[in-house]
JSON list of C-alpha atoms in Angstrom, two decimals:
[
{"chain": "A", "resi": 342, "resn": "UNK", "atom": "CA", "xyz": [4.12, -6.84, 11.58]},
{"chain": "A", "resi": 343, "resn": "UNK", "atom": "CA", "xyz": [6.21, -7.44, 8.44]},
{"chain": "A", "resi": 344, "resn": "UNK", "atom": "CA", "xyz": [6.23, -10.89, 6.52]},
{"chain": "A", "resi": 345, "resn": "UNK", "atom": "CA", "xyz": [9.14, -11.57, 3.98]},
{"chain": "A", "resi": 346, "resn": "UNK", "atom": "CA", "xyz": [9.18, -14.42, 1.54]},
{"chain": "A", "resi": 347, "resn": "UNK", "atom": "CA", "xyz": [12.80, -15.32, 0.52]},
{"chain": "A", "resi": 348, "resn": "UNK", "atom": "CA", "xyz": [12.40, -16.86, -2.93]},
{"chain": "A", "resi": 349, "resn": "UNK", "atom": "CA", "xyz": [16.01, -16.94, -3.99]},
{"chain": "A", "resi": 350, "resn": "UNK", "atom": "CA", "xyz": [19.19, -16.90, -2.20]},
{"chain": "A", "resi": 351, "resn": "UNK", "atom": "CA", "xyz": [22.81, -18.32, -2.16]},
{"chain": "A", "resi": 352, "resn": "UNK", "atom": "CA", "xyz": [21.90, -20.08, 1.06]},
{"chain": "A", "resi": 353, "resn": "UNK", "atom": "CA", "xyz": [19.36, -22.61, 0.38]},
{"chain": "A", "resi": 354, "resn": "UNK", "atom": "CA", "xyz": [18.30, -22.78, 3.98]},
{"chain": "A", "resi": 355, "resn": "UNK", "atom": "CA", "xyz": [17.34, -19.17, 3.91]},
{"chain": "A", "resi": 356, "resn": "UNK", "atom": "CA", "xyz": [14.40, -19.52, 1.69]},
{"chain": "A", "resi": 357, "resn": "UNK", "atom": "CA", "xyz": [11.01, -19.31, 3.02]},
{"chain": "A", "resi": 358, "resn": "UNK", "atom": "CA", "xyz": [8.62, -17.16, 5.13]},
{"chain": "A", "resi": 359, "resn": "UNK", "atom": "CA", "xyz": [10.06, -14.85, 7.86]},
{"chain": "A", "resi": 360, "resn": "UNK", "atom": "CA", "xyz": [7.65, -12.88, 10.09]},
{"chain": "A", "resi": 361, "resn": "UNK", "atom": "CA", "xyz": [8.78, -9.84, 12.24]},
{"chain": "A", "resi": 362, "resn": "UNK", "atom": "CA", "xyz": [6.48, -8.51, 14.89]},
{"chain": "A", "resi": 363, "resn": "UNK", "atom": "CA", "xyz": [7.62, -5.00, 14.57]},
{"chain": "A", "resi": 364, "resn": "UNK", "atom": "CA", "xyz": [7.12, -1.80, 12.22]},
{"chain": "A", "resi": 365, "resn": "UNK", "atom": "CA", "xyz": [10.56, -1.66, 11.03]},
{"chain": "A", "resi": 366, "resn": "UNK", "atom": "CA", "xyz": [13.20, -4.50, 9.89]},
{"chain": "A", "resi": 367, "resn": "UNK", "atom": "CA", "xyz": [16.92, -4.24, 8.77]},
{"chain": "A", "resi": 368, "resn": "UNK", "atom": "CA", "xyz": [18.16, -6.63, 6.13]},
{"chain": "A", "resi": 369, "resn": "UNK", "atom": "CA", "xyz": [21.77, -7.03, 5.72]},
{"chain": "A", "resi": 370, "resn": "UNK", "atom": "CA", "xyz": [25.29, -8.64, 6.20]},
{"chain": "A", "resi": 371, "resn": "UNK", "atom": "CA", "xyz": [25.35, -7.55, 10.02]},
{"chain": "A", "resi": 372, "resn": "UNK", "atom": "CA", "xyz": [24.64, -10.49, 12.34]},
{"chain": "A", "resi": 373, "resn": "UNK", "atom": "CA", "xyz": [22.52, -7.66, 14.17]},
{"chain": "A", "resi": 374, "resn": "UNK", "atom": "CA", "xyz": [20.26, -7.14, 11.15]},
{"chain": "A", "resi": 375, "resn": "UNK", "atom": "CA", "xyz": [16.72, -8.42, 11.68]},
{"chain": "A", "resi": 376, "resn": "UNK", "atom": "CA", "xyz": [17.09, -10.46, 8.51]},
{"chain": "A", "resi": 377, "resn": "UNK", "atom": "CA", "xyz": [20.79, -11.49, 8.19]},
{"chain": "A", "resi": 378, "resn": "UNK", "atom": "CA", "xyz": [21.79, -12.56, 4.73]},
{"chain": "A", "resi": 379, "resn": "UNK", "atom": "CA", "xyz": [25.44, -13.95, 4.39]},
{"chain": "A", "resi": 380, "resn": "UNK", "atom": "CA", "xyz": [26.28, -12.31, 1.01]},
{"chain": "A", "resi": 381, "resn": "UNK", "atom": "CA", "xyz": [29.42, -10.43, 0.37]},
{"chain": "A", "resi": 382, "resn": "UNK", "atom": "CA", "xyz": [27.64, -8.07, -2.11]},
{"chain": "A", "resi": 383, "resn": "UNK", "atom": "CA", "xyz": [25.67, -6.57, 0.49]},
{"chain": "A", "resi": 384, "resn": "UNK", "atom": "CA", "xyz": [26.33, -3.94, 3.03]},
{"chain": "A", "resi": 385, "resn": "UNK", "atom": "CA", "xyz": [26.07, -4.39, 6.78]},
{"chain": "A", "resi": 386, "resn": "UNK", "atom": "CA", "xyz": [22.65, -2.89, 7.00]},
{"chain": "A", "resi": 387, "resn": "UNK", "atom": "CA", "xyz": [21.76, -2.83, 3.19]},
{"chain": "A", "resi": 388, "resn": "UNK", "atom": "CA", "xyz": [18.23, -1.63, 3.40]},
{"chain": "A", "resi": 389, "resn": "UNK", "atom": "CA", "xyz": [15.39, -1.27, 5.65]},
{"chain": "A", "resi": 390, "resn": "UNK", "atom": "CA", "xyz": [11.60, -1.81, 5.35]},
{"chain": "A", "resi": 391, "resn": "UNK", "atom": "CA", "xyz": [9.17, 0.09, 7.27]},
{"chain": "A", "resi": 392, "resn": "UNK", "atom": "CA", "xyz": [5.37, -0.12, 7.77]},
{"chain": "A", "resi": 393, "resn": "UNK", "atom": "CA", "xyz": [3.68, 3.48, 8.39]},
{"chain": "A", "resi": 394, "resn": "UNK", "atom": "CA", "xyz": [-0.12, 3.24, 8.52]},
{"chain": "A", "resi": 395, "resn": "UNK", "atom": "CA", "xyz": [-1.03, 1.33, 5.31]},
{"chain": "A", "resi": 396, "resn": "UNK", "atom": "CA", "xyz": [2.12, 2.01, 3.44]},
{"chain": "A", "resi": 397, "resn": "UNK", "atom": "CA", "xyz": [5.28, -0.28, 3.04]},
{"chain": "A", "resi": 398, "resn": "UNK", "atom": "CA", "xyz": [8.36, 1.72, 2.36]},
{"chain": "A", "resi": 399, "resn": "UNK", "atom": "CA", "xyz": [11.58, 0.44, 1.41]},
{"chain": "A", "resi": 400, "resn": "UNK", "atom": "CA", "xyz": [14.84, 2.61, 2.30]},
{"chain": "A", "resi": 401, "resn": "UNK", "atom": "CA", "xyz": [18.38, 1.95, 1.27]},
{"chain": "A", "resi": 402, "resn": "UNK", "atom": "CA", "xyz": [21.08, 2.64, 3.76]},
{"chain": "A", "resi": 403, "resn": "UNK", "atom": "CA", "xyz": [23.47, 5.26, 3.00]},
{"chain": "A", "resi": 404, "resn": "UNK", "atom": "CA", "xyz": [26.30, 3.03, 1.46]},
{"chain": "A", "resi": 405, "resn": "UNK", "atom": "CA", "xyz": [23.83, 1.09, -0.81]},
{"chain": "A", "resi": 406, "resn": "UNK", "atom": "CA", "xyz": [23.92, 2.40, -4.31]},
{"chain": "A", "resi": 407, "resn": "UNK", "atom": "CA", "xyz": [21.12, 0.68, -5.54]},
{"chain": "A", "resi": 408, "resn": "UNK", "atom": "CA", "xyz": [18.62, -2.30, -5.30]},
{"chain": "A", "resi": 409, "resn": "UNK", "atom": "CA", "xyz": [16.16, -3.85, -8.03]},
{"chain": "A", "resi": 410, "resn": "UNK", "atom": "CA", "xyz": [12.48, -3.62, -7.35]},
{"chain": "A", "resi": 411, "resn": "UNK", "atom": "CA", "xyz": [10.53, -5.68, -9.91]},
{"chain": "A", "resi": 412, "resn": "UNK", "atom": "CA", "xyz": [13.71, -5.40, -12.17]},
{"chain": "A", "resi": 413, "resn": "UNK", "atom": "CA", "xyz": [13.98, -1.74, -12.02]},
{"chain": "A", "resi": 414, "resn": "UNK", "atom": "CA", "xyz": [16.93, 0.21, -10.36]},
{"chain": "A", "resi": 415, "resn": "UNK", "atom": "CA", "xyz": [16.02, 2.01, -7.32]},
{"chain": "A", "resi": 416, "resn": "UNK", "atom": "CA", "xyz": [18.51, 4.62, -5.62]},
{"chain": "A", "resi": 417, "resn": "UNK", "atom": "CA", "xyz": [16.42, 6.03, -2.86]},
{"chain": "A", "resi": 418, "resn": "UNK", "atom": "CA", "xyz": [13.55, 4.98, -0.92]},
{"chain": "A", "resi": 419, "resn": "UNK", "atom": "CA", "xyz": [10.24, 3.80, -2.45]},
{"chain": "A", "resi": 420, "resn": "UNK", "atom": "CA", "xyz": [6.72, 2.67, -1.54]},
{"chain": "A", "resi": 421, "resn": "UNK", "atom": "CA", "xyz": [6.41, -0.73, -2.31]},
{"chain": "A", "resi": 422, "resn": "UNK", "atom": "CA", "xyz": [3.28, -3.20, -2.61]},
{"chain": "A", "resi": 423, "resn": "UNK", "atom": "CA", "xyz": [2.94, -6.67, -1.37]},
{"chain": "A", "resi": 424, "resn": "UNK", "atom": "CA", "xyz": [4.38, -9.18, -3.81]},
{"chain": "A", "resi": 425, "resn": "UNK", "atom": "CA", "xyz": [6.94, -6.84, -5.33]},
{"chain": "A", "resi": 426, "resn": "UNK", "atom": "CA", "xyz": [10.20, -8.53, -5.95]},
{"chain": "A", "resi": 427, "resn": "UNK", "atom": "CA", "xyz": [13.09, -6.90, -4.37]},
{"chain": "A", "resi": 428, "resn": "UNK", "atom": "CA", "xyz": [16.58, -7.96, -5.29]},
{"chain": "A", "resi": 429, "resn": "UNK", "atom": "CA", "xyz": [19.75, -7.38, -3.34]},
{"chain": "A", "resi": 430, "resn": "UNK", "atom": "CA", "xyz": [23.01, -9.14, -3.94]},
{"chain": "A", "resi": 431, "resn": "UNK", "atom": "CA", "xyz": [22.01, -12.74, -4.70]},
{"chain": "A", "resi": 432, "resn": "UNK", "atom": "CA", "xyz": [18.54, -12.56, -2.94]},
{"chain": "A", "resi": 433, "resn": "UNK", "atom": "CA", "xyz": [15.16, -12.06, -4.37]},
{"chain": "A", "resi": 434, "resn": "UNK", "atom": "CA", "xyz": [12.43, -11.62, -1.67]},
{"chain": "A", "resi": 435, "resn": "UNK", "atom": "CA", "xyz": [9.05, -9.92, -1.39]},
{"chain": "A", "resi": 436, "resn": "UNK", "atom": "CA", "xyz": [7.01, -8.59, 1.28]},
{"chain": "A", "resi": 437, "resn": "UNK", "atom": "CA", "xyz": [3.96, -11.03, 1.63]},
{"chain": "A", "resi": 438, "resn": "UNK", "atom": "CA", "xyz": [2.15, -9.21, 4.54]},
{"chain": "A", "resi": 439, "resn": "UNK", "atom": "CA", "xyz": [2.47, -5.85, 6.28]},
{"chain": "A", "resi": 440, "resn": "UNK", "atom": "CA", "xyz": [0.36, -4.41, 9.11]},
{"chain": "A", "resi": 441, "resn": "UNK", "atom": "CA", "xyz": [1.27, -1.46, 11.27]},
{"chain": "A", "resi": 442, "resn": "UNK", "atom": "CA", "xyz": [1.32, -2.42, 14.92]},
{"chain": "A", "resi": 443, "resn": "UNK", "atom": "CA", "xyz": [0.85, 0.02, 17.81]},
{"chain": "A", "resi": 444, "resn": "UNK", "atom": "CA", "xyz": [3.83, -0.24, 19.64]},
{"chain": "A", "resi": 445, "resn": "UNK", "atom": "CA", "xyz": [3.55, -0.22, 23.45]},
{"chain": "A", "resi": 446, "resn": "UNK", "atom": "CA", "xyz": [5.74, 1.48, 25.86]},
{"chain": "A", "resi": 447, "resn": "UNK", "atom": "CA", "xyz": [7.53, -0.46, 28.56]},
{"chain": "A", "resi": 448, "resn": "UNK", "atom": "CA", "xyz": [4.99, 0.91, 31.13]},
{"chain": "A", "resi": 449, "resn": "UNK", "atom": "CA", "xyz": [2.11, 0.09, 29.15]},
{"chain": "A", "resi": 450, "resn": "UNK", "atom": "CA", "xyz": [3.64, -3.63, 28.75]},
{"chain": "A", "resi": 451, "resn": "UNK", "atom": "CA", "xyz": [4.05, -3.80, 32.45]},
{"chain": "A", "resi": 452, "resn": "UNK", "atom": "CA", "xyz": [0.66, -2.58, 33.24]},
{"chain": "A", "resi": 453, "resn": "UNK", "atom": "CA", "xyz": [-0.93, -5.34, 30.96]},
{"chain": "A", "resi": 454, "resn": "UNK", "atom": "CA", "xyz": [1.23, -8.15, 32.65]},
{"chain": "A", "resi": 455, "resn": "UNK", "atom": "CA", "xyz": [0.11, -6.73, 36.09]},
{"chain": "A", "resi": 456, "resn": "UNK", "atom": "CA", "xyz": [-3.55, -6.98, 35.18]},
{"chain": "A", "resi": 457, "resn": "UNK", "atom": "CA", "xyz": [-3.28, -10.20, 33.74]},
{"chain": "A", "resi": 458, "resn": "UNK", "atom": "CA", "xyz": [-1.52, -11.57, 37.01]},
{"chain": "A", "resi": 459, "resn": "UNK", "atom": "CA", "xyz": [-4.22, -9.70, 39.22]},
{"chain": "A", "resi": 460, "resn": "UNK", "atom": "CA", "xyz": [-7.02, -11.57, 37.17]},
{"chain": "A", "resi": 461, "resn": "UNK", "atom": "CA", "xyz": [-5.26, -14.98, 36.89]},
{"chain": "A", "resi": 462, "resn": "UNK", "atom": "CA", "xyz": [-2.93, -15.50, 39.78]},
{"chain": "A", "resi": 463, "resn": "UNK", "atom": "CA", "xyz": [-3.73, -13.02, 42.67]},
{"chain": "A", "resi": 464, "resn": "UNK", "atom": "CA", "xyz": [-1.34, -15.04, 44.84]},
{"chain": "A", "resi": 465, "resn": "UNK", "atom": "CA", "xyz": [1.50, -13.46, 42.98]},
{"chain": "A", "resi": 466, "resn": "UNK", "atom": "CA", "xyz": [0.65, -9.98, 44.09]},
{"chain": "A", "resi": 467, "resn": "UNK", "atom": "CA", "xyz": [3.19, -10.06, 46.81]},
{"chain": "A", "resi": 468, "resn": "UNK", "atom": "CA", "xyz": [6.04, -10.81, 44.52]},
{"chain": "A", "resi": 469, "resn": "UNK", "atom": "CA", "xyz": [5.01, -7.95, 42.19]},
{"chain": "A", "resi": 470, "resn": "UNK", "atom": "CA", "xyz": [5.08, -5.56, 45.39]},
{"chain": "A", "resi": 471, "resn": "UNK", "atom": "CA", "xyz": [8.56, -6.97, 46.20]},
{"chain": "A", "resi": 472, "resn": "UNK", "atom": "CA", "xyz": [9.85, -6.38, 42.61]},
{"chain": "A", "resi": 473, "resn": "UNK", "atom": "CA", "xyz": [8.33, -2.82, 42.63]},
{"chain": "A", "resi": 474, "resn": "UNK", "atom": "CA", "xyz": [10.11, -2.04, 45.97]},
{"chain": "A", "resi": 475, "resn": "UNK", "atom": "CA", "xyz": [13.46, -3.50, 44.70]},
{"chain": "A", "resi": 476, "resn": "UNK", "atom": "CA", "xyz": [13.12, -0.93, 41.71]},
{"chain": "A", "resi": 477, "resn": "UNK", "atom": "CA", "xyz": [12.68, 2.02, 43.81]}
]
């Protein structure tokens, strides 16, 4: 889980807190980015932030020359701390919370859902069997 707090942006409606329930997020001008910023100074995927164990890492994309972290120029990847100010283009943000989450496989997710259905709505088991047969 990564929570980002945008403090300054050329888009007033972008200011505020954003929470992502994943260990890796992309930030940039690509509409497919996790955090899309409409700023012509940014690359499509300008940088990404990753949580590994208890570390928060900030990586620049290969086309990004530098970013500012706490006012200092950074040209590579850097371990950051909660509250560090990251400036990209006209945007200033910080990571306000980060927690590495165990990502489950698709099979693990299905097993949990099946267990929940069996416990809470056993009358739906027939539907589960039909779905399983259709996937074979």
